[in-house]
Structures are given as C-alpha cells and as structure tokens.
XYZ file of N, CA and C in Angstrom:
582
model
N 124.544 111.469 172.303
C 125.254 112.530 172.895
C 124.433 113.904 172.505
N 124.367 114.744 173.403
C 123.563 116.059 173.205
C 124.522 117.204 173.354
N 124.367 118.287 172.689
C 125.016 119.457 172.922
C 123.827 120.495 173.234
N 124.024 121.180 174.407
C 123.111 122.046 174.908
C 123.569 123.500 174.933
N 122.651 124.540 174.626
C 122.979 125.810 174.570
C 123.295 126.288 176.026
N 124.336 126.907 176.396
C 124.796 127.220 177.669
C 123.857 128.347 178.324
N 123.178 129.260 177.468
C 122.325 130.225 178.068
C 120.893 129.691 178.215
N 120.380 128.912 177.335
C 118.922 128.577 177.464
C 118.899 127.095 177.891
N 119.818 126.228 177.733
C 119.620 124.773 178.060
C 118.927 124.033 176.809
N 118.536 124.734 175.895
C 118.005 124.030 174.770
C 118.961 123.239 173.959
N 118.542 122.158 173.353
C 119.375 121.209 172.575
C 119.788 121.847 171.267
N 121.063 121.930 170.963
C 121.591 122.437 169.744
C 121.607 121.275 168.642
N 122.149 120.147 169.084
C 122.097 118.937 168.190
C 122.191 117.724 169.054
N 122.051 116.569 168.564
C 122.082 115.299 169.158
C 122.805 114.289 168.121
N 123.501 113.277 168.716
C 124.205 112.318 167.914
C 123.926 111.022 168.528
N 123.373 110.060 167.608
C 123.030 108.598 168.282
C 124.081 107.789 167.831
N 124.779 107.279 168.852
C 125.827 106.291 168.726
C 125.107 104.911 168.552
N 125.979 103.937 168.080
C 125.513 102.634 167.751
C 125.183 101.791 169.097
N 125.793 102.217 170.184
C 125.577 101.576 171.532
C 125.609 102.630 172.522
N 125.363 102.167 173.828
C 125.336 102.981 174.986
C 126.719 103.700 175.235
N 126.660 105.085 175.470
C 127.859 105.819 175.656
C 127.948 105.958 177.232
N 129.157 105.605 177.646
C 129.350 105.575 179.151
C 130.592 106.514 179.605
N 131.218 106.886 178.391
C 132.597 107.736 178.818
C 132.142 109.294 178.789
N 133.015 109.972 179.422
C 132.884 111.385 179.184
C 133.218 111.890 177.740
N 132.877 113.043 177.517
C 133.222 113.637 176.100
C 134.598 114.429 176.231
N 135.438 114.125 175.367
C 136.624 114.903 175.272
C 136.553 115.763 174.027
N 136.858 117.175 174.206
C 136.772 117.995 173.089
C 138.056 118.655 172.744
N 138.257 118.692 171.526
C 139.429 119.279 170.867
C 138.962 120.597 170.332
N 139.722 121.673 170.841
C 139.300 122.985 170.270
C 139.565 123.193 168.728
N 138.676 124.151 168.297
C 138.812 124.504 166.775
C 140.220 125.041 166.570
N 140.760 124.574 165.429
C 142.020 125.187 164.957
C 141.876 125.765 163.597
N 142.806 126.338 163.062
C 142.792 126.946 161.596
C 142.301 125.834 160.680
N 141.077 126.111 160.156
C 140.633 125.137 159.118
C 139.835 123.966 159.680
N 139.793 123.732 160.980
C 139.046 122.743 161.636
C 138.217 123.189 162.616
N 136.887 122.584 162.743
C 136.021 122.884 163.695
C 136.378 122.140 164.980
N 135.842 122.478 166.048
C 136.067 121.697 167.375
C 135.494 120.311 167.091
N 136.234 119.330 167.745
C 135.791 117.864 167.513
C 135.467 117.355 168.993
N 134.431 116.462 169.121
C 134.115 115.789 170.330
C 134.405 114.328 170.165
N 135.118 113.707 171.121
C 135.529 112.328 171.090
C 134.861 111.550 172.264
N 134.395 110.353 171.990
C 133.917 109.470 173.019
C 133.727 108.093 172.494
N 133.554 107.199 173.464
C 133.424 105.719 173.007
C 132.156 105.113 173.530
N 131.734 103.863 172.894
C 130.533 103.271 173.293
C 130.914 101.924 174.043
N 129.931 101.306 174.506
C 129.992 100.112 175.262
C 130.426 98.973 174.457
N 130.512 99.049 173.140
C 130.922 98.050 172.286
C 132.286 98.255 171.744
N 133.016 99.235 172.244
C 134.348 99.477 171.757
C 134.588 100.379 170.639
N 133.608 101.108 170.166
C 133.591 102.033 169.035
C 134.000 103.408 169.520
N 134.933 103.957 168.875
C 135.397 105.416 169.158
C 134.824 106.283 168.128
N 134.207 107.452 168.591
C 133.612 108.362 167.617
C 134.223 109.711 167.691
N 134.447 110.341 166.591
C 134.831 111.778 166.412
C 133.658 112.404 165.694
N 133.146 113.454 166.460
C 131.931 114.197 165.790
C 132.476 115.660 165.847
N 131.704 116.380 164.861
C 131.938 117.807 164.660
C 131.190 118.431 165.790
N 131.936 119.136 166.678
C 131.284 119.740 167.975
C 130.311 120.927 167.529
N 130.411 121.455 166.334
C 129.460 122.527 166.021
C 128.092 122.085 165.550
N 128.013 120.904 164.990
C 126.724 120.355 164.385
C 126.429 118.922 164.694
N 127.246 118.272 165.332
C 127.037 116.860 165.730
C 127.231 115.904 164.647
N 127.786 116.270 163.461
C 127.926 115.293 162.373
C 129.210 114.382 162.627
N 129.158 113.159 162.140
C 130.131 112.234 162.214
C 131.383 112.540 161.494
N 132.588 112.634 162.054
C 133.791 112.920 161.384
C 134.505 111.518 160.996
N 134.584 110.686 161.969
C 135.103 109.234 161.827
C 134.597 108.442 162.941
N 134.690 107.074 162.735
C 134.432 106.154 163.958
C 135.482 104.982 163.603
N 135.963 104.482 164.712
C 136.928 103.359 164.619
C 136.614 102.427 165.776
N 136.698 101.064 165.363
C 136.530 100.117 166.352
C 137.941 99.900 167.115
N 137.997 100.096 168.509
C 139.217 100.222 169.154
C 139.845 98.912 169.524
N 139.076 97.910 169.665
C 139.627 96.619 169.893
C 138.807 95.532 169.187
N 139.552 94.390 168.875
C 138.890 93.273 168.236
C 138.331 92.191 169.138
N 138.395 92.324 170.429
C 137.764 91.259 171.282
C 136.323 91.416 171.344
N 135.484 90.339 171.263
C 134.111 90.495 171.190
C 133.399 91.153 172.393
N 134.211 91.178 173.610
C 133.670 91.728 174.858
C 134.319 93.073 175.147
N 135.020 93.670 174.145
C 135.634 94.935 174.467
C 134.611 96.031 174.832
N 134.946 96.851 175.718
C 133.985 97.947 176.053
C 134.903 99.210 176.405
N 134.297 100.381 176.356
C 134.939 101.607 176.728
C 134.172 102.219 177.879
N 134.878 102.359 179.074
C 134.213 102.871 180.222
C 135.038 104.204 180.688
N 136.306 104.050 180.456
C 137.137 105.193 180.741
C 137.135 106.320 179.497
N 137.134 107.489 179.917
C 137.150 108.631 178.761
C 138.508 108.640 178.001
N 138.355 108.844 176.719
C 139.591 109.093 176.022
C 140.369 110.307 176.347
N 141.551 110.199 176.293
C 142.443 111.441 176.665
C 143.158 111.973 175.496
N 143.061 113.343 175.289
C 143.509 113.950 174.059
C 144.855 114.689 174.494
N 145.877 114.384 173.590
C 147.035 115.134 173.848
C 147.943 115.215 172.557
N 148.285 116.424 172.128
C 149.203 116.574 171.008
C 148.743 115.921 169.672
N 147.406 116.048 169.366
C 146.885 115.510 167.994
C 146.749 114.056 168.081
N 146.771 113.438 169.308
C 146.592 111.934 169.460
C 145.593 111.739 170.511
N 144.663 110.827 170.349
C 143.649 110.261 171.265
C 144.060 109.026 171.830
N 144.160 109.016 173.202
C 144.572 107.696 173.864
C 143.255 107.222 174.491
N 142.996 105.898 174.100
C 141.712 105.271 174.440
C 142.058 104.060 175.323
N 141.394 104.106 176.510
C 141.567 102.883 177.466
C 140.476 101.764 177.088
N 141.000 100.522 176.975
C 140.039 99.417 176.770
C 139.777 98.539 178.030
N 138.488 98.356 178.151
C 138.033 97.337 179.209
C 137.197 96.321 178.585
N 136.530 95.515 179.351
C 135.669 94.468 178.777
C 134.488 93.957 179.690
N 133.627 93.340 179.116
C 132.506 92.778 179.854
C 132.698 91.248 179.894
N 133.835 90.761 179.606
C 134.047 89.259 179.626
C 133.816 88.637 181.064
N 133.919 89.496 182.064
C 133.684 88.930 183.329
C 132.193 88.356 183.483
N 131.268 89.007 182.684
C 129.849 88.654 182.608
C 129.774 87.297 181.764
N 130.594 87.224 180.679
C 130.529 86.090 179.854
C 130.961 84.876 180.484
N 131.952 85.045 181.460
C 132.572 83.989 182.156
C 131.557 83.336 183.189
N 130.394 83.978 183.404
C 129.408 83.371 184.231
C 128.659 82.193 183.656
N 128.796 82.051 182.368
C 128.377 80.971 181.548
C 129.386 79.720 181.706
N 129.117 78.755 182.318
C 130.021 77.622 182.534
C 130.553 76.951 181.237
N 129.828 77.279 180.108
C 130.318 76.663 178.843
C 131.211 77.651 178.104
N 131.509 78.839 178.694
C 132.321 79.814 178.058
C 133.756 79.597 178.287
N 134.509 79.570 177.142
C 136.095 79.213 177.302
C 136.729 80.636 177.857
N 136.919 80.534 179.227
C 137.424 81.658 179.896
C 138.965 81.732 180.018
N 139.652 82.699 179.922
C 139.207 84.064 179.526
C 140.280 84.611 178.482
N 140.054 85.565 177.583
C 140.978 85.825 176.578
C 141.274 87.425 176.404
N 140.498 88.054 177.163
C 140.534 89.592 176.981
C 141.852 90.125 177.806
N 142.492 91.087 177.244
C 143.538 91.892 177.898
C 143.235 93.267 177.819
N 143.443 94.032 178.887
C 143.154 95.603 178.812
C 144.196 96.132 177.873
N 143.919 97.297 177.475
C 144.959 97.895 176.594
C 144.761 99.494 176.541
N 145.644 100.243 175.949
C 145.562 101.606 175.581
C 145.790 101.599 174.046
N 144.971 102.310 173.395
C 145.074 102.480 172.023
C 145.286 103.956 171.603
N 146.363 104.284 170.897
C 146.604 105.741 170.481
C 145.971 105.762 169.012
N 145.212 106.910 168.681
C 144.566 107.111 167.600
C 144.911 108.444 167.046
N 145.041 108.592 165.765
C 145.213 109.942 164.988
C 143.823 110.776 165.160
N 143.977 111.884 165.707
C 142.715 112.701 165.924
C 141.921 113.040 164.579
N 142.618 113.058 163.484
C 141.977 113.559 162.213
C 141.355 112.423 161.495
N 141.880 111.181 161.533
C 141.444 110.016 160.852
C 140.878 108.896 161.662
N 141.214 108.784 162.861
C 140.941 107.645 163.738
C 141.832 106.537 163.493
N 142.878 106.601 162.695
C 143.749 105.542 162.494
C 144.456 105.056 163.837
N 144.505 103.797 163.970
C 145.284 103.346 165.166
C 146.757 103.411 164.933
N 147.419 104.141 165.803
C 148.916 104.327 165.655
C 149.699 103.221 166.410
N 149.154 102.840 167.604
C 149.726 101.736 168.477
C 148.672 101.338 169.426
N 148.894 100.032 169.857
C 148.099 99.438 170.951
C 149.098 98.812 171.824
N 148.895 99.161 173.227
C 149.742 98.486 174.273
C 148.848 97.724 175.197
N 149.084 96.384 175.345
C 148.253 95.678 176.198
C 148.711 95.721 177.623
N 147.844 95.772 178.546
C 148.336 95.657 179.913
C 148.908 94.287 180.313
N 148.554 93.187 179.674
C 149.264 92.000 179.932
C 150.007 91.689 178.475
N 151.320 91.816 178.444
C 152.018 91.637 177.279
C 151.847 90.268 176.555
N 151.753 89.251 177.378
C 151.585 87.910 176.863
C 150.277 87.620 176.374
N 150.029 87.156 175.145
C 148.740 86.843 174.653
C 148.202 85.487 175.312
N 146.930 85.511 175.650
C 146.294 84.335 176.300
C 146.454 83.151 175.387
N 146.690 81.981 176.042
C 146.793 80.700 175.404
C 146.098 79.654 176.188
N 145.622 78.604 175.478
C 144.975 77.489 176.204
C 145.882 76.904 177.323
N 145.288 76.569 178.431
C 146.002 76.081 179.520
C 146.192 74.469 179.405
N 145.322 73.945 178.620
C 145.314 72.454 178.563
C 144.396 71.916 179.576
N 143.692 72.878 180.318
C 142.746 72.312 181.309
C 141.327 72.705 180.813
N 140.452 71.886 181.133
C 138.917 72.091 180.925
C 138.220 72.396 182.229
N 137.277 73.179 182.166
C 136.376 73.423 183.363
C 135.364 72.296 183.516
N 134.497 72.300 184.545
C 133.614 71.283 184.848
C 132.658 70.970 183.727
N 132.446 71.989 182.896
C 131.610 71.829 181.684
C 132.275 71.447 180.395
N 133.573 71.218 180.461
C 134.291 70.926 179.303
C 134.872 71.996 178.544
N 134.712 73.266 178.983
C 135.137 74.416 178.251
C 136.632 74.651 178.443
N 137.385 74.952 177.542
C 138.923 75.261 177.640
C 139.110 76.440 178.456
N 140.125 76.410 179.355
C 140.591 77.514 180.056
C 141.787 78.193 179.381
N 141.952 79.571 179.549
C 142.942 80.223 178.956
C 143.659 81.051 180.019
N 144.866 81.474 179.694
C 145.691 82.323 180.671
C 146.801 83.037 179.903
N 147.256 84.146 180.214
C 146.671 85.119 181.237
C 145.631 85.897 180.516
N 144.791 86.537 181.447
C 143.870 87.389 180.830
C 143.365 88.516 182.040
N 142.701 89.478 181.515
C 142.187 90.527 182.418
C 142.966 91.827 182.447
N 143.146 92.423 183.532
C 143.821 93.739 183.725
C 143.111 94.772 182.885
N 141.764 94.820 182.898
C 141.062 95.925 182.093
C 141.445 97.297 182.565
N 141.402 98.376 181.599
C 141.622 99.756 182.028
C 140.320 100.440 181.927
N 139.722 100.715 183.217
C 138.392 101.336 183.305
C 138.564 102.903 183.382
N 139.814 103.334 183.657
C 139.900 104.843 183.920
C 140.351 105.565 182.821
N 140.349 106.776 182.761
C 140.889 107.695 181.733
C 142.371 107.816 181.945
N 143.189 107.746 180.950
C 144.671 107.904 181.105
C 145.021 109.277 181.657
N 146.075 109.322 182.441
C 146.726 110.517 182.857
C 148.004 110.840 182.083
N 148.224 111.984 181.471
C 149.301 112.360 180.789
C 150.292 113.248 181.586
N 151.543 112.626 181.606
C 152.714 113.273 182.249
C 153.549 113.804 181.189
N 153.294 115.197 180.880
C 153.953 115.835 179.716
C 155.422 116.068 179.954
N 155.935 116.377 181.204
C 157.258 116.548 181.488
C 158.069 115.257 181.358
N 157.502 114.151 181.703
C 158.294 112.839 181.481
C 157.877 112.186 180.215
N 156.962 112.576 179.490
C 156.514 111.977 178.309
C 155.821 110.563 178.534
N 155.037 110.588 179.554
C 154.478 109.234 180.019
C 152.890 109.350 179.977
N 152.238 108.257 179.746
C 150.808 108.089 179.899
C 150.632 106.982 180.991
N 149.797 107.375 182.092
C 149.696 106.451 183.232
C 148.240 105.976 183.281
N 147.989 104.734 183.615
C 146.654 104.219 183.751
C 146.753 103.185 184.969
N 145.610 102.965 185.487
C 145.358 101.931 186.556
C 144.746 100.739 185.876
N 145.175 99.495 186.262
C 144.480 98.287 185.714
C 143.604 97.581 186.761
N 142.671 96.892 186.292
C 141.688 96.089 187.161
C 142.220 94.732 187.413
N 141.306 93.887 187.757
C 141.527 92.517 188.223
C 141.953 91.630 187.111
N 142.642 90.527 187.591
C 142.878 89.405 186.612
C 141.679 88.565 186.361
N 141.422 88.043 185.307
C 140.452 87.172 184.812
C 140.743 85.702 184.992
N 142.067 85.553 185.173
C 142.524 84.003 185.335
C 143.615 84.035 186.476
N 143.738 82.758 186.780
C 144.671 82.564 188.006
C 145.835 81.665 187.398
N 147.061 81.969 187.871
C 147.496 83.105 188.736
C 147.420 84.271 187.989
N 147.220 85.349 188.800
C 147.126 86.769 188.219
C 148.316 87.259 187.625
N 148.070 87.928 186.515
C 149.363 88.556 185.774
C 149.853 89.716 186.811
N 151.125 89.905 186.665
C 151.846 90.829 187.472
C 151.274 92.312 187.280
N 150.750 92.523 186.158
C 150.210 93.884 185.730
C 148.754 94.073 186.019
N 148.037 93.003 186.723
C 146.607 93.455 187.108
C 146.771 94.128 188.369
N 145.713 94.868 188.658
C 145.600 95.754 189.906
C 146.900 96.509 190.135
N 147.269 97.246 189.023
C 148.534 97.948 188.990
C 148.411 99.254 188.375
N 149.411 100.134 188.397
C 149.578 101.281 187.856
C 150.644 101.086 186.782
N 150.299 101.451 185.488
C 151.359 101.207 184.421
C 151.692 102.696 183.797
N 152.918 102.862 183.422
C 153.379 104.107 182.806
C 153.911 103.667 181.389
N 153.389 104.357 180.341
C 153.755 104.019 178.990
C 154.390 105.249 178.288
N 155.213 105.003 177.379
C 155.879 106.142 176.494
C 154.676 106.683 175.782
N 154.542 107.957 175.704
C 153.531 108.612 174.909
C 153.688 108.515 173.477
N 154.893 108.295 172.963
C 155.155 108.193 171.569
C 154.961 106.710 170.879
N 155.470 105.861 171.837
C 155.548 104.411 171.348
C 154.567 103.555 171.956
N 154.144 103.864 173.162
C 153.304 102.958 173.989
C 154.088 101.868 174.718
N 155.308 101.904 174.657
C 156.183 101.000 175.385
C 155.967 101.191 176.882
N 155.806 100.096 177.613
C 155.608 100.165 179.110
C 156.967 100.467 179.711
N 157.083 101.520 180.460
C 158.264 102.097 181.027
C 158.432 101.456 182.425
N 157.252 101.546 183.200
C 157.257 100.829 184.512
C 155.815 100.503 184.812
C-alpha cells in the first residue's frame, strides 16, 4: 500500500502487507489524540490498520479462521466500527477431486477500529457445514451447506440501523436460501433482519 503526495505524486510512505491487497483503502479521519488510520484487507483474510500519516502498523487481525478465507470487498467504516466482508478461494480448492468440499461460509465481521478486536461475526449461511455422509468419486467427504461468499463492500443504512451485503454462489447443492441474495444485518448485533 502506498501513500502519494497529491501535489507531486511522489511516494510519502509504503506498507508491505503479508499477502496481496485487493480491497480498496478505507480511511478514518484524524480525531483528537488519534492520527488518521487506513484500513484494508489481504488475500489471506488479514485486516490491517495503519497510521495514515507514516504507514506504521497500528494493528492486524485475522478476520476468519477458514484456510481459504480471503478479502475482496473493501471494509466499511461506521461509528468507530469496521465491517469486513469475508469471501474465499475454496472454489479453487474444490477443483482437486481429493478435496473434501466444501466448508466455507461467507460472513461479515465487525471490528473495533482502535484494537482490531472482533465484536461479532455473522455468517451468510447460519447453519455450520456438516458431513453429508456421501463421498465423491475420489472418496473425499462431501459437506453441506457452504458458500455464499461476500465479495462486495457492505452498505450502511444509518436511518434503519442496517448493514446490507450481496452474497455469491452456493458451493454445495442444494443451494442455501441465502446464496445469491441480499442480506440486511443489524449494525449493532449483526443479527440478520431480512
């Protein structure tokens, strides 16, 4: 991640993340006693907060525990909380016939902007994946339900107190009702409203 001078285009500072950064940068303005902070995520699911004045690391937090978690949608900042959408690359893992498919569920993670502490996680599929009892042609266990990744940046509806996201495809069949959908969550609790 680079900070460029607006007048000259020269680099002011750079920050090297542990993995590829695909999300846009979300910036929190400076407040009394705090410098401006830049937030972003990497392809391995790590969320970073860096000091926007010098590029130094403030905190970093792993947003999800699935081995294929990735961040493609930009984090959304609202009211001292960072809302991070979780996607995955498990669709690529599933190309291997010996891979036990699939166990990832999309999610939104709410983080404290000062510490990176996770305040709540809401999955796009409420039910945890479980073995179906079926094996594929290579003998790998099948799981269900899975998928509904969240690729996009959340939208905040301040008036209604909602966070809205779009979900992607199901990774297993039959598809979960919440795949290829729009979900609205309570901003404070993460509870799915509709």
